[in-house]
Short mmCIF file of C-alpha atoms and ligand atoms in Angstrom, two decimals:
data_model
loop_
_atom_site.label_atom_id
_atom_site.label_comp_id
_atom_site.label_asym_id
_atom_site.label_seq_id
_atom_site.Cartn_x
_atom_site.Cartn_y
_atom_site.Cartn_z
CA UNK F 1 -2.74 6.31 -16.89
CA UNK F 2 -1.16 9.06 -14.63
CA UNK F 3 0.32 12.55 -16.87
CA UNK F 4 3.86 12.22 -15.77
CA UNK F 5 2.78 16.71 -13.83
CA UNK F 6 1.23 14.37 -11.94
CA UNK F 7 3.73 11.40 -10.95
CA UNK F 8 4.74 13.15 -7.09
CA UNK F 9 5.19 9.23 -6.15
CA UNK F 10 6.74 8.58 -9.06
CA UNK F 11 9.16 12.48 -9.52
CA UNK F 12 10.11 11.72 -5.56
CA UNK F 13 11.29 7.81 -6.04
CA UNK F 14 13.24 8.80 -9.26
CA UNK F 15 15.16 11.97 -7.20
CA UNK F 16 16.19 10.00 -4.46
CA UNK F 17 17.27 7.16 -6.62
CA UNK F 18 19.28 10.13 -8.26
CA UNK F 19 20.68 10.56 -5.25
CA UNK F 20 18.80 13.43 -3.57
CA UNK F 21 17.67 13.44 -0.44
CA UNK F 22 13.56 14.61 -0.83
CA UNK F 23 10.88 14.26 1.41
CA UNK F 24 7.12 13.20 0.41
CA UNK F 25 4.37 15.83 1.57
CA UNK F 26 0.96 14.52 2.23
CA UNK F 27 -2.07 16.36 1.23
CA UNK F 28 -5.11 15.92 3.61
CA UNK F 29 -8.40 17.08 1.96
CA UNK F 30 -9.73 19.14 5.07
CA UNK F 31 -5.98 20.61 4.28
CA UNK F 32 -3.58 18.85 6.70
CA UNK F 33 -0.49 18.43 5.85
CA UNK F 34 2.92 16.10 6.99
CA UNK F 35 5.96 14.70 6.40
CA UNK F 36 6.00 10.88 6.09
CA UNK F 37 8.94 8.80 6.29
CA UNK F 38 8.55 8.74 2.06
CA UNK F 39 11.44 8.26 0.05
CA UNK F 40 14.26 7.17 1.98
CA UNK F 41 12.39 4.01 3.58
CA UNK F 42 10.69 3.64 0.13
CA UNK F 43 14.73 2.53 -0.66
CA UNK F 44 15.44 1.29 2.97
CA UNK F 45 16.62 -2.36 3.49
CA UNK F 46 15.69 -5.29 5.04
CA UNK F 47 18.00 -4.45 8.45
CA UNK F 48 16.04 -0.28 8.34
CA UNK F 49 12.60 -1.89 8.06
CA UNK F 50 10.03 -1.64 10.59
CA UNK F 51 9.03 -5.10 12.04
CA UNK F 52 5.51 -5.52 10.91
CA UNK F 53 7.30 -5.39 7.32
CA UNK F 54 10.28 -8.43 8.01
CA UNK F 55 7.82 -10.90 9.69
CA UNK F 56 4.94 -10.33 6.84
CA UNK F 57 7.80 -11.72 5.02
CA UNK F 58 8.05 -14.63 6.08
CA UNK F 59 5.01 -16.15 5.44
CA UNK F 60 5.08 -15.19 1.10
CA UNK F 61 5.23 -18.06 -0.49
CA UNK F 62 5.13 -19.63 -4.32
CA UNK F 63 4.72 -16.80 -6.83
CA UNK F 64 4.10 -13.39 -5.75
CA UNK F 65 1.70 -10.30 -6.37
CA UNK F 66 3.57 -6.31 -5.16
CA UNK F 67 1.02 -4.46 -5.38
CA UNK F 68 1.65 -0.75 -5.43
CA UNK F 69 5.54 -1.49 -4.89
CA UNK F 70 7.27 1.94 -4.65
CA UNK F 71 10.68 1.21 -5.18
CA UNK F 72 10.67 -1.86 -5.57
CA UNK F 73 12.15 -2.75 -1.14
CA UNK F 74 10.37 -5.61 -0.89
CA UNK F 75 9.39 -6.99 -4.63
CA UNK F 76 13.99 -7.16 -4.97
CA UNK F 77 14.02 -8.47 -1.31
CA UNK F 78 12.02 -12.35 -2.14
CA UNK F 79 13.29 -11.40 -5.92
CA UNK F 80 16.55 -12.43 -4.22
CA UNK F 81 15.93 -14.55 -2.04
CA UNK F 82 14.63 -16.18 -5.08
CA UNK F 83 10.73 -15.69 -5.49
CA UNK F 84 9.34 -15.04 -8.24
CA UNK F 85 7.45 -11.38 -8.25
CA UNK F 86 6.00 -9.23 -10.21
CA UNK F 87 5.90 -5.34 -9.19
CA UNK F 88 3.03 -3.18 -10.07
CA UNK F 89 2.74 0.55 -9.20
CA UNK F 90 0.48 3.16 -11.39
CA UNK F 91 3.49 5.72 -10.75
CA UNK F 92 5.65 4.75 -13.94
CA UNK F 93 8.13 6.48 -12.80
CA UNK F 94 8.43 4.19 -9.78
CA UNK F 95 8.56 1.49 -11.86
CA UNK F 96 11.64 2.61 -13.99
CA UNK F 97 13.41 2.64 -11.03
CA UNK F 98 12.21 -0.71 -9.94
CA UNK F 99 13.56 -1.71 -12.73
CA UNK F 100 16.84 0.19 -12.97
CA UNK F 101 17.37 -0.95 -9.58
CA UNK F 102 17.36 -4.73 -10.80
CA UNK F 103 13.51 -5.91 -10.63
CA UNK F 104 12.91 -7.90 -13.47
CA UNK F 105 8.88 -8.28 -13.85
CA UNK F 106 7.71 -5.24 -13.54
CA UNK F 107 4.30 -3.32 -14.61
CA UNK F 108 2.65 -0.27 -14.38
CA UNK F 109 -0.29 -1.18 -13.25
CA UNK F 110 -2.54 0.49 -11.66
CA UNK F 111 -4.72 -1.88 -8.63
CA UNK F 112 -7.82 -0.53 -10.19
CA UNK F 113 -7.53 -2.27 -13.38
CA UNK F 114 -5.75 -5.73 -12.09
CA UNK F 115 -6.89 -7.96 -14.71
CA UNK F 116 -4.63 -11.61 -13.96
CA UNK F 117 -5.98 -14.67 -15.21
CA UNK F 118 -8.18 -17.67 -12.32
CA UNK F 119 -4.86 -18.86 -10.06
CA UNK F 120 -1.67 -16.27 -11.30
CA UNK F 121 -0.18 -15.98 -8.32
CA UNK F 122 0.16 -17.70 -4.31
CA UNK F 123 0.68 -14.59 -2.57
CA UNK F 124 -0.38 -11.35 -3.35
CA UNK F 125 2.03 -8.87 -0.79
CA UNK F 126 0.45 -4.56 -0.37
CA UNK F 127 3.00 -2.79 2.20
CA UNK F 128 4.04 0.43 3.58
CA UNK F 129 0.33 0.64 4.63
CA UNK F 130 -0.84 -0.50 1.49
CA UNK F 131 -3.57 -1.95 2.65
CA UNK F 132 -4.97 1.57 1.60
CA UNK F 133 -5.32 1.07 -2.02
CA UNK F 134 -8.15 -0.39 -1.22
CA UNK F 135 -9.80 3.02 -0.73
CA UNK F 136 -13.59 1.80 0.01
CA UNK F 137 -15.73 -0.40 2.22
CA UNK F 138 -16.93 -1.26 -1.30
CA UNK F 139 -14.57 -0.66 -3.35
CA UNK F 140 -12.43 -3.40 -0.83
CA UNK F 141 -15.11 -6.35 -1.27
CA UNK F 142 -14.70 -5.52 -4.95
CA UNK F 143 -10.79 -6.11 -5.34
CA UNK F 144 -10.92 -8.39 -2.71
CA UNK F 145 -13.45 -10.57 -4.71
CA UNK F 146 -11.04 -10.11 -8.08
CA UNK F 147 -8.03 -10.90 -5.60
CA UNK F 148 -10.22 -14.20 -4.86
CA UNK F 149 -10.23 -15.30 -8.56
CA UNK F 150 -6.42 -14.56 -9.41
CA UNK F 151 -4.68 -16.58 -6.43
CA UNK F 152 -4.57 -19.86 -5.69
CA UNK F 153 -6.75 -22.42 -3.32
CA UNK F 154 -3.82 -21.45 -0.68
CA UNK F 155 -3.93 -18.43 -1.54
CA UNK F 156 -2.57 -15.10 0.71
CA UNK F 157 -2.72 -11.63 0.57
CA UNK F 158 -0.52 -10.11 3.53
CA UNK F 159 -1.58 -6.58 3.73
CA UNK F 160 0.25 -3.90 6.19
CA UNK F 161 -2.08 -0.87 7.34
CA UNK F 162 -2.39 1.43 10.98
CA UNK F 163 -5.30 1.23 13.50
CA UNK F 164 -6.83 4.88 12.68
CA UNK F 165 -8.30 4.68 16.30
CA UNK F 166 -4.78 4.69 17.74
CA UNK F 167 -4.57 8.61 17.69
CA UNK F 168 -4.61 11.71 20.62
CA UNK F 169 -4.32 14.61 17.29
CA UNK F 170 -7.60 16.84 17.59
CA UNK F 171 -7.39 17.02 13.89
CA UNK F 172 -7.59 13.38 13.40
CA UNK F 173 -10.31 12.91 15.21
CA UNK F 174 -11.72 16.02 13.96
CA UNK F 175 -11.38 14.13 10.57
CA UNK F 176 -12.91 11.24 11.59
CA UNK F 177 -16.22 12.99 12.94
CA UNK F 178 -16.34 14.00 9.68
CA UNK F 179 -15.39 10.95 7.09
CA UNK F 180 -17.99 9.26 9.76
CA UNK F 181 -20.89 11.98 9.35
CA UNK F 182 -20.78 11.65 5.15
CA UNK F 183 -21.66 8.05 5.80
CA UNK F 184 -17.62 6.99 4.95
CA UNK F 185 -15.07 4.73 7.36
CA UNK F 186 -13.74 7.09 10.28
CA UNK F 187 -9.46 6.79 8.39
CA UNK F 188 -11.12 6.79 4.66
CA UNK F 189 -8.27 9.26 4.82
CA UNK F 190 -8.27 11.33 1.05
CA UNK F 191 -4.77 12.33 0.66
CA UNK F 192 -2.37 13.40 -2.15
CA UNK F 193 1.43 13.68 -2.19
CA UNK F 194 2.49 16.66 -3.36
CA UNK F 195 6.47 16.76 -4.43
CA UNK F 196 7.92 20.08 -5.39
CA UNK F 197 5.61 21.48 -8.18
CA UNK F 198 3.96 17.63 -8.98
CA UNK F 199 0.79 17.36 -7.36
CA UNK F 200 -0.60 14.01 -7.59
CA UNK F 201 -4.24 12.69 -8.11
CA UNK F 202 -6.32 11.96 -5.11
CA UNK F 203 -6.89 9.02 -3.99
CA UNK F 204 -8.55 7.67 -1.38
CA UNK F 205 -6.65 6.15 1.57
CA UNK F 206 -8.00 3.45 3.89
CA UNK F 207 -6.36 2.79 7.18
CA UNK F 208 -8.54 0.82 8.69
CA UNK F 209 -8.34 -1.12 13.11
CA UNK F 210 -8.63 -4.69 13.20
CA UNK F 211 -12.80 -4.40 13.68
CA UNK F 212 -12.57 -3.00 11.00
CA UNK F 213 -10.79 -5.15 8.33
CA UNK F 214 -12.90 -8.48 9.69
CA UNK F 215 -15.74 -6.31 8.23
CA UNK F 216 -14.15 -5.76 4.77
CA UNK F 217 -13.43 -9.38 4.72
CA UNK F 218 -17.14 -10.88 5.29
CA UNK F 219 -18.01 -12.32 2.45
CA UNK F 220 -15.01 -11.52 0.19
CA UNK F 221 -13.72 -15.02 0.49
CA UNK F 222 -10.94 -14.07 2.49
CA UNK F 223 -10.31 -14.28 7.06
CA UNK F 224 -7.90 -13.45 8.59
CA UNK F 225 -5.29 -16.32 9.79
CA UNK F 226 -2.86 -13.70 11.75
CA UNK F 227 -2.19 -9.83 12.79
CA UNK F 228 1.58 -9.07 12.73
CA UNK F 229 1.32 -6.72 15.81
CA UNK F 230 3.44 -4.14 16.90
CA UNK F 231 4.19 -1.57 19.74
CA UNK F 232 3.03 1.19 17.89
CA UNK F 233 0.09 1.55 15.66
CA UNK F 234 1.43 -0.39 12.98
CA UNK F 235 0.52 -3.90 11.85
CA UNK F 236 -0.09 -6.33 9.32
CA UNK F 237 -2.46 -8.46 8.25
CA UNK F 238 -2.31 -12.74 7.00
CA UNK F 239 -5.11 -12.96 5.36
CA UNK F 240 -5.72 -16.51 3.28
CA UNK F 241 -9.08 -17.94 1.95
CA UNK F 242 -11.64 -19.05 4.07
C1 LIG O 1 3.31 4.48 1.04
S1 LIG O 1 3.55 3.65 -0.74
C2 LIG O 1 4.11 2.10 -0.50
C3 LIG O 1 5.39 1.92 -1.68
C4 LIG O 1 5.69 0.80 -0.82
N1 LIG O 1 4.79 -0.49 -0.76
C5 LIG O 1 6.48 0.20 0.31
O1 LIG O 1 6.32 0.09 1.28
O2 LIG O 1 7.38 0.28 -0.02
C6 LIG O 1 2.72 3.53 -1.60
C7 LIG O 1 3.05 3.33 -3.35
O3 LIG O 1 1.42 2.73 -3.76
C8 LIG O 1 1.22 3.36 -5.22
N2 LIG O 1 0.15 3.91 -5.70
C9 LIG O 1 -0.58 4.51 -5.36
N3 LIG O 1 -1.92 4.66 -5.85
C10 LIG O 1 -1.87 3.11 -6.61
C11 LIG O 1 -2.91 2.77 -7.31
N4 LIG O 1 -4.18 2.86 -7.43
N5 LIG O 1 -2.61 1.07 -8.02
C12 LIG O 1 -1.25 1.07 -7.30
N6 LIG O 1 -0.58 1.55 -6.62
C13 LIG O 1 -0.74 2.79 -7.01
C14 LIG O 1 2.09 4.82 -5.32
O4 LIG O 1 2.69 5.20 -6.37
C15 LIG O 1 3.45 4.42 -4.32
O5 LIG O 1 4.06 3.95 -5.39
#
């Protein structure tokens, strides 16, 4: 469980929920800092979502697990549409905000601790680049096998990410090069969130190309059903059982 002072994600979501217009600072382990679209995006309504997110929702069916649900924008949208949705997140404050916003089923569970009975869900969603929560090539394969058991025979995973290679930023290209030298995937970004005095835990966030995603899926019982593309580096994958 995250200590309160480590819940930087939750603190920024909590502050935004209370009406403070906040930003999310993402720090990478090479010293690169960025301000993301953060809390504003986590609270955005369907009409303001990226086209990839809107299209992805068309594939959702049955009982849904939203991993890394944040402030619950996808879960709340799906709940309103009549889906049975459980939102999980490692951030206790994010889950508190989901509940306050009306999400009926929301629980503090980290992706690493997921342990649901066989056939518990029909769709797992990992939106807002949350394919990244798979962390590494090895961890992704292990979790995908676990998700295979937790889902129904026609189960789906819908996950969004960015093509890590669609950049010309020299700092990112250098980071890719060093990662590969270390035997890591190019887009395996070790990052943490900073918000005011709160500093999140370091996490490996995996940003992959379509080819790399295909490689990760091999031998896990999952395959690509369809990619949802956009005019920038963002895309989502609809992943089905082999
Ligand atoms: C980029 S945000 C995406 C939020 C939401 N899916 C959206 O699109 O608005 C990532 C979320 O994943 C959560 N998270 C980070 N590490 C996690 C982990 N190990 N297990 C579960 N959730 C995690 C964060 O607390 C945060 O809410």
